[in-house]
PDB file of C-alpha atoms in Angstrom:
ATOM      1  CA  MET A   1      27.423   0.619  -2.539  1.00 96.00           C
ATOM      2  CA  GLU A   2      30.463  -1.479  -3.213  1.00 96.00           C
ATOM      3  CA  ALA A   3      32.916   0.216  -0.971  1.00 97.00           C
ATOM      4  CA  ALA A   4      30.251  -0.079   1.555  1.00 97.00           C
ATOM      5  CA  VAL A   5      30.232  -3.914   1.191  1.00 96.00           C
ATOM      6  CA  ARG A   6      33.546  -4.076   1.019  1.00 97.00           C
ATOM      7  CA  GLN A   7      33.828  -2.510   4.702  1.00 97.00           C
ATOM      8  CA  LEU A   8      31.251  -4.651   5.837  1.00 96.00           C
ATOM      9  CA  LEU A   9      33.472  -7.835   5.182  1.00 97.00           C
ATOM     10  CA  LEU A  10      35.955  -6.250   6.372  1.00 97.00           C
ATOM     11  CA  GLU A  11      34.214  -5.265   9.681  1.00 97.00           C
ATOM     12  CA  VAL A  12      33.692  -9.058  10.175  1.00 96.00           C
ATOM     13  CA  GLY A  13      36.946 -10.185  10.046  1.00 97.00           C
ATOM     14  CA  GLU A  14      36.959 -10.856   5.962  1.00 97.00           C
ATOM     15  CA  ASP A  15      39.109 -10.943   3.416  1.00 97.00           C
ATOM     16  CA  PRO A  16      37.612  -9.179   0.202  1.00 96.00           C
ATOM     17  CA  ASP A  17      40.493  -9.710  -1.646  1.00 96.00           C
ATOM     18  CA  ARG A  18      40.758 -13.563  -1.260  1.00 96.00           C
ATOM     19  CA  PRO A  19      40.017 -15.789  -3.623  1.00 95.00           C
ATOM     20  CA  GLY A  20      35.825 -16.389  -3.703  1.00 95.00           C
ATOM     21  CA  LEU A  21      34.918 -13.216  -2.125  1.00 96.00           C
ATOM     22  CA  GLN A  22      37.110 -10.421  -5.040  1.00 95.00           C
ATOM     23  CA  SER A  23      33.376  -9.816  -6.509  1.00 96.00           C
ATOM     24  CA  THR A  24      30.817 -10.547  -3.980  1.00 97.00           C
ATOM     25  CA  CYS A  25      30.898  -6.882  -3.489  1.00 96.00           C
ATOM     26  CA  GLN A  26      29.697  -6.147  -6.891  1.00 97.00           C
ATOM     27  CA  ASN A  27      27.464  -9.182  -7.188  1.00 97.00           C
ATOM     28  CA  TYR A  28      26.009  -8.132  -3.799  1.00 96.00           C
ATOM     29  CA  VAL A  29      25.568  -4.673  -5.052  1.00 97.00           C
ATOM     30  CA  HIS A  30      23.755  -6.177  -8.348  1.00 96.00           C
ATOM     31  CA  GLU A  31      21.592  -8.261  -6.512  1.00 95.00           C
ATOM     32  CA  LEU A  32      20.605  -6.006  -3.914  1.00 95.00           C
ATOM     33  CA  LEU A  33      19.364  -3.434  -6.656  1.00 95.00           C
ATOM     34  CA  ILE A  34      17.387  -6.145  -8.519  1.00 94.00           C
ATOM     35  CA  SER A  35      15.903  -7.095  -5.013  1.00 93.00           C
ATOM     36  CA  THR A  36      14.860  -3.215  -4.109  1.00 95.00           C
ATOM     37  CA  SER A  37      13.670  -2.306  -7.979  1.00 95.00           C
ATOM     38  CA  GLY A  38      10.020  -2.168  -6.283  1.00 95.00           C
ATOM     39  CA  TYR A  39      10.877   1.583  -5.149  1.00 94.00           C
ATOM     40  CA  HIS A  40      11.090   2.681  -9.252  1.00 93.00           C
ATOM     41  CA  ARG A  41       7.999   0.602 -10.260  1.00 91.00           C
ATOM     42  CA  SER A  42       4.666   2.687 -11.222  1.00 89.00           C
ATOM     43  CA  LEU A  43       1.752   1.084 -10.620  1.00 84.00           C
ATOM     44  CA  PRO A  44       0.135  -0.947 -13.993  1.00 75.00           C
ATOM     45  CA  MET A  45      -2.716   0.849 -16.564  1.00 68.00           C
ATOM     46  CA  PRO A  46      -5.997  -0.894 -16.828  1.00 59.00           C
ATOM     47  CA  PRO A  47      -6.567  -2.110 -20.229  1.00 53.00           C
ATOM     48  CA  LYS A  48      -9.701  -1.845 -21.360  1.00 50.00           C
ATOM     49  CA  PRO A  49     -12.572  -3.197 -19.675  1.00 49.00           C
ATOM     50  CA  LEU A  50     -13.326  -6.815 -20.363  1.00 44.00           C
ATOM     51  CA  PRO A  51     -16.464  -8.488 -20.612  1.00 45.00           C
ATOM     52  CA  PRO A  52     -17.207 -11.089 -17.795  1.00 46.00           C
ATOM     53  CA  PRO A  53     -15.512 -14.480 -18.029  1.00 44.00           C
ATOM     54  CA  THR A  54     -17.409 -17.370 -18.942  1.00 41.00           C
ATOM     55  CA  GLN A  55     -15.148 -19.682 -17.949  1.00 42.00           C
ATOM     56  CA  VAL A  56     -15.434 -20.968 -14.361  1.00 41.00           C
ATOM     57  CA  THR A  57     -12.252 -20.212 -12.744  1.00 50.00           C
ATOM     58  CA  GLU A  58     -10.001 -23.301 -10.635  1.00 50.00           C
ATOM     59  CA  LEU A  59     -11.088 -21.141  -7.625  1.00 53.00           C
ATOM     60  CA  GLU A  60     -14.783 -20.703  -8.753  1.00 49.00           C
ATOM     61  CA  SER A  61     -15.339 -23.929  -9.205  1.00 51.00           C
ATOM     62  CA  GLN A  62     -14.277 -24.635  -5.925  1.00 52.00           C
ATOM     63  CA  LEU A  63     -17.109 -21.769  -3.895  1.00 52.00           C
ATOM     64  CA  GLN A  64     -20.652 -22.886  -3.476  1.00 52.00           C
ATOM     65  CA  PRO A  65     -23.213 -22.115  -6.001  1.00 52.00           C
ATOM     66  CA  GLY A  66     -24.577 -18.689  -7.116  1.00 51.00           C
ATOM     67  CA  ALA A  67     -21.425 -16.482  -5.100  1.00 56.00           C
ATOM     68  CA  PRO A  68     -20.398 -13.573  -7.136  1.00 64.00           C
ATOM     69  CA  ARG A  69     -17.824 -14.333 -10.370  1.00 74.00           C
ATOM     70  CA  LEU A  70     -14.453 -14.411  -8.974  1.00 80.00           C
ATOM     71  CA  VAL A  71     -11.029 -13.859 -11.029  1.00 82.00           C
ATOM     72  CA  VAL A  72      -7.628 -14.906  -8.888  1.00 85.00           C
ATOM     73  CA  HIS A  73      -3.952 -14.531  -9.623  1.00 88.00           C
ATOM     74  CA  ARG A  74      -1.667 -16.505  -7.516  1.00 89.00           C
ATOM     75  CA  SER A  75       2.051 -14.789  -8.226  1.00 91.00           C
ATOM     76  CA  SER A  76       5.708 -15.859  -6.802  1.00 92.00           C
ATOM     77  CA  PHE A  77       7.673 -14.334  -4.493  1.00 95.00           C
ATOM     78  CA  CYS A  78      10.822 -13.282  -2.890  1.00 95.00           C
ATOM     79  CA  SER A  79      11.342  -9.901  -0.531  1.00 96.00           C
ATOM     80  CA  GLN A  80      13.899  -8.822   1.885  1.00 94.00           C
ATOM     81  CA  CYS A  81      12.167  -8.462   5.840  1.00 93.00           C
ATOM     82  CA  GLU A  82      13.165  -4.584   6.546  1.00 95.00           C
ATOM     83  CA  HIS A  83      14.472  -5.801  10.298  1.00 92.00           C
ATOM     84  CA  HIS A  84      17.083  -8.152   9.248  1.00 90.00           C
ATOM     85  CA  MET A  85      17.630  -7.533   5.438  1.00 92.00           C
ATOM     86  CA  LEU A  86      16.469 -11.361   5.640  1.00 91.00           C
ATOM     87  CA  PRO A  87      14.891 -13.100   2.395  1.00 93.00           C
ATOM     88  CA  PHE A  88      11.317 -14.067   2.943  1.00 94.00           C
ATOM     89  CA  TYR A  89       9.760 -15.531  -0.118  1.00 94.00           C
ATOM     90  CA  GLY A  90       6.332 -17.178  -1.287  1.00 94.00           C
ATOM     91  CA  ASP A  91       3.086 -16.922  -2.279  1.00 93.00           C
ATOM     92  CA  ILE A  92       0.219 -14.035  -3.496  1.00 95.00           C
ATOM     93  CA  MET A  93      -3.198 -14.798  -3.828  1.00 93.00           C
ATOM     94  CA  VAL A  94      -5.102 -12.463  -5.462  1.00 93.00           C
ATOM     95  CA  ALA A  95      -9.234 -12.794  -5.271  1.00 91.00           C
ATOM     96  CA  CYS A  96     -11.287  -9.865  -7.190  1.00 90.00           C
ATOM     97  CA  VAL A  97     -14.815  -9.872  -7.425  1.00 87.00           C
ATOM     98  CA  ASN A  98     -16.045  -9.011 -11.328  1.00 78.00           C
ATOM     99  CA  GLY A  99     -18.495  -6.228 -10.170  1.00 73.00           C
ATOM    100  CA  ARG A 100     -19.627  -3.521 -13.413  1.00 68.00           C
ATOM    101  CA  HIS A 101     -16.694  -1.639 -13.279  1.00 66.00           C
ATOM    102  CA  TYR A 102     -14.027  -4.551 -13.087  1.00 68.00           C
ATOM    103  CA  THR A 103     -11.335  -4.542 -15.040  1.00 71.00           C
ATOM    104  CA  GLU A 104      -8.910  -7.724 -15.663  1.00 73.00           C
ATOM    105  CA  LEU A 105      -5.140  -7.053 -15.358  1.00 77.00           C
ATOM    106  CA  PRO A 106      -3.779  -9.293 -17.603  1.00 79.00           C
ATOM    107  CA  SER A 107      -0.964 -11.670 -15.662  1.00 83.00           C
ATOM    108  CA  ASN A 108       1.822  -9.804 -15.976  1.00 86.00           C
ATOM    109  CA  GLN A 109       0.425  -6.754 -15.620  1.00 87.00           C
ATOM    110  CA  MET A 110      -0.199  -8.598 -11.712  1.00 89.00           C
ATOM    111  CA  ARG A 111       2.946 -10.046 -11.812  1.00 90.00           C
ATOM    112  CA  ASN A 112       4.477  -6.190 -11.680  1.00 91.00           C
ATOM    113  CA  LEU A 113       2.043  -5.050  -9.343  1.00 93.00           C
ATOM    114  CA  VAL A 114       3.133  -7.794  -7.004  1.00 94.00           C
ATOM    115  CA  ALA A 115       6.819  -7.303  -7.760  1.00 94.00           C
ATOM    116  CA  MET A 116       5.776  -3.200  -6.959  1.00 95.00           C
ATOM    117  CA  PHE A 117       5.237  -3.985  -3.457  1.00 96.00           C
ATOM    118  CA  THR A 118       7.683  -7.253  -2.719  1.00 96.00           C
ATOM    119  CA  GLN A 119      10.558  -6.475  -4.354  1.00 96.00           C
ATOM    120  CA  ARG A 120      11.868  -3.953  -1.513  1.00 96.00           C
ATOM    121  CA  LEU A 121      12.511  -3.936   2.311  1.00 96.00           C
ATOM    122  CA  GLN A 122       9.645  -5.032   3.747  1.00 96.00           C
ATOM    123  CA  VAL A 123       7.476  -6.663   6.007  1.00 96.00           C
ATOM    124  CA  GLN A 124       4.500  -9.400   5.137  1.00 96.00           C
ATOM    125  CA  GLU A 125       1.174  -7.940   6.936  1.00 96.00           C
ATOM    126  CA  ARG A 126       2.128  -4.859   4.845  1.00 97.00           C
ATOM    127  CA  ILE A 127       2.691  -5.963   1.673  1.00 97.00           C
ATOM    128  CA  SER A 128      -0.951  -7.910   2.292  1.00 97.00           C
ATOM    129  CA  HIS A 129      -2.383  -4.484   2.316  1.00 97.00           C
ATOM    130  CA  GLN A 130      -0.568  -2.716  -0.095  1.00 96.00           C
ATOM    131  CA  VAL A 131      -1.373  -5.145  -2.658  1.00 96.00           C
ATOM    132  CA  ALA A 132      -5.131  -5.502  -1.912  1.00 96.00           C
ATOM    133  CA  ASP A 133      -5.652  -1.385  -1.919  1.00 95.00           C
ATOM    134  CA  ALA A 134      -3.424  -1.180  -5.059  1.00 94.00           C
ATOM    135  CA  ALA A 135      -5.361  -4.475  -7.102  1.00 92.00           C
ATOM    136  CA  LEU A 136      -8.700  -2.214  -5.615  1.00 91.00           C
ATOM    137  CA  SER A 137      -7.697   0.525  -7.124  1.00 90.00           C
ATOM    138  CA  VAL A 138      -6.111  -0.468 -10.379  1.00 88.00           C
ATOM    139  CA  SER A 139      -9.016  -2.931 -11.227  1.00 86.00           C
ATOM    140  CA  GLY A 140     -12.715  -1.424  -9.879  1.00 85.00           C
ATOM    141  CA  ALA A 141     -13.489  -4.809  -8.806  1.00 88.00           C
ATOM    142  CA  GLU A 142     -16.343  -4.642  -5.898  1.00 90.00           C
ATOM    143  CA  GLY A 143     -13.668  -6.582  -3.764  1.00 92.00           C
ATOM    144  CA  VAL A 144     -10.146  -7.730  -3.200  1.00 94.00           C
ATOM    145  CA  MET A 145      -9.169 -10.228  -0.929  1.00 95.00           C
ATOM    146  CA  VAL A 146      -4.710 -11.033  -1.102  1.00 96.00           C
ATOM    147  CA  GLU A 147      -3.379 -13.920   0.954  1.00 96.00           C
ATOM    148  CA  VAL A 148       0.516 -14.048   1.345  1.00 96.00           C
ATOM    149  CA  CYS A 149       2.054 -17.288   2.401  1.00 93.00           C
ATOM    150  CA  ALA A 150       5.683 -16.938   3.357  1.00 94.00           C
ATOM    151  CA  ARG A 151       8.796 -18.465   4.780  1.00 91.00           C
ATOM    152  CA  HIS A 152      11.012 -15.996   6.335  1.00 90.00           C
ATOM    153  CA  MET A 153      14.693 -16.559   6.604  1.00 88.00           C
ATOM    154  CA  CYS A 154      15.489 -14.465   9.647  1.00 81.00           C
ATOM    155  CA  MET A 155      13.294 -16.523  11.912  1.00 79.00           C
ATOM    156  CA  VAL A 156      15.611 -19.588  10.462  1.00 77.00           C
ATOM    157  CA  ALA A 157      18.622 -17.956  10.604  1.00 73.00           C
ATOM    158  CA  ARG A 158      17.724 -16.648  14.456  1.00 69.00           C
ATOM    159  CA  GLY A 159      17.107 -20.647  15.311  1.00 66.00           C
ATOM    160  CA  VAL A 160      13.712 -20.594  14.909  1.00 59.00           C
ATOM    161  CA  GLU A 161      13.259 -24.360  15.855  1.00 55.00           C
ATOM    162  CA  ASN A 162       9.752 -24.728  13.129  1.00 55.00           C
ATOM    163  CA  HIS A 163      12.022 -24.064   9.585  1.00 57.00           C
ATOM    164  CA  ALA A 164       9.043 -25.646   7.420  1.00 59.00           C
ATOM    165  CA  GLY A 165       6.511 -23.480   8.906  1.00 69.00           C
ATOM    166  CA  ALA A 166       4.413 -20.173   6.581  1.00 84.00           C
ATOM    167  CA  THR A 167       2.855 -17.353   7.695  1.00 89.00           C
ATOM    168  CA  ILE A 168      -0.042 -16.308   6.946  1.00 93.00           C
ATOM    169  CA  SER A 169      -1.303 -12.669   6.299  1.00 95.00           C
ATOM    170  CA  LEU A 170      -4.511 -11.619   4.912  1.00 95.00           C
ATOM    171  CA  ALA A 171      -6.165  -8.426   3.722  1.00 97.00           C
ATOM    172  CA  THR A 172      -9.885  -7.723   2.254  1.00 96.00           C
ATOM    173  CA  ARG A 173     -11.347  -4.955   0.722  1.00 96.00           C
ATOM    174  CA  GLY A 174     -14.986  -4.052  -0.526  1.00 93.00           C
ATOM    175  CA  VAL A 175     -17.266  -7.103   0.157  1.00 92.00           C
ATOM    176  CA  PHE A 176     -15.480  -9.354   1.475  1.00 94.00           C
ATOM    177  CA  ILE A 177     -15.710  -7.171   4.625  1.00 94.00           C
ATOM    178  CA  THR A 178     -18.768  -6.963   5.359  1.00 93.00           C
ATOM    179  CA  ASN A 179     -19.979 -10.632   3.215  1.00 92.00           C
ATOM    180  CA  ALA A 180     -18.350 -13.144   6.115  1.00 92.00           C
ATOM    181  CA  GLU A 181     -19.867 -16.087   4.105  1.00 89.00           C
ATOM    182  CA  LEU A 182     -18.017 -14.984   0.951  1.00 89.00           C
ATOM    183  CA  ARG A 183     -14.581 -14.820   2.595  1.00 91.00           C
ATOM    184  CA  GLY A 184     -14.661 -17.773   4.298  1.00 91.00           C
ATOM    185  CA  GLN A 185     -15.402 -19.646   1.107  1.00 87.00           C
ATOM    186  CA  VAL A 186     -13.073 -18.264  -0.527  1.00 90.00           C
ATOM    187  CA  LEU A 187     -10.374 -18.497   2.456  1.00 89.00           C
ATOM    188  CA  THR A 188     -11.340 -22.864   1.601  1.00 87.00           C
ATOM    189  CA  ALA A 189     -10.824 -22.297  -1.966  1.00 84.00           C
ATOM    190  CA  PHE A 190      -7.282 -20.409  -1.269  1.00 86.00           C
ATOM    191  CA  SER A 191      -6.242 -23.235   1.117  1.00 86.00           C
ATOM    192  CA  ALA A 192      -7.937 -25.777  -1.534  1.00 82.00           C
ATOM    193  CA  MET A 193      -5.466 -24.791  -4.389  1.00 78.00           C
ATOM    194  CA  ALA A 194      -2.385 -24.349  -2.182  1.00 76.00           C
ATOM    195  CA  LYS A 195      -2.342 -27.981  -1.281  1.00 76.00           C
ATOM    196  CA  GLN A 196      -3.055 -28.587  -5.199  1.00 74.00           C
ATOM    197  CA  ASN A 197       0.077 -26.286  -5.905  1.00 69.00           C
ATOM    198  CA  MET A 198       2.453 -28.349  -3.371  1.00 64.00           C
ATOM    199  CA  ARG A 199       1.259 -31.992  -4.484  1.00 64.00           C
ATOM    200  CA  ALA A 200       2.213 -31.121  -7.886  1.00 64.00           C
ATOM    201  CA  SER A 201       5.753 -29.409  -7.249  1.00 59.00           C
TER     202      SER A 201
END
């Protein structure tokens, strides 16, 4: 792989032996293997089922009274666009309806689930659906909603004017498909949480 990177540098007119580039081939391969490690990850094994939470979550506090109990996970990620092999990065929010067969995943296992699908060559829309399917399968939730908000360096590199803009993709499973009211409430809550995170940062 290092030889291939060295050849790429030569093809673009660089000297891979000059000061500043002597360790670039090795560094690039190292980072590439890290950013594509999702190919070698597996879905986390769920822990033993836990009783429904008694504490109202941040997301639930923004829903209307009587809405189903929800558990929400938020993860930051960095992936690579499969069309240009340039980074895109942002946040993933996953809301799960806590039903009778629901098993809550610890935060570290949810981060591993997200990394499994983001640390590879990807497109944003596919991440949304893969994370939704995996979260539904592993947790046994009655419904899952996933929102991915990301900024794409491939758009910046190609001269797209709105450098600060973000792209949002959504995937719904289970009760979120049929319950439009709940879906709308969670989308509103996701938006409010994103604004709170922006102010906090």
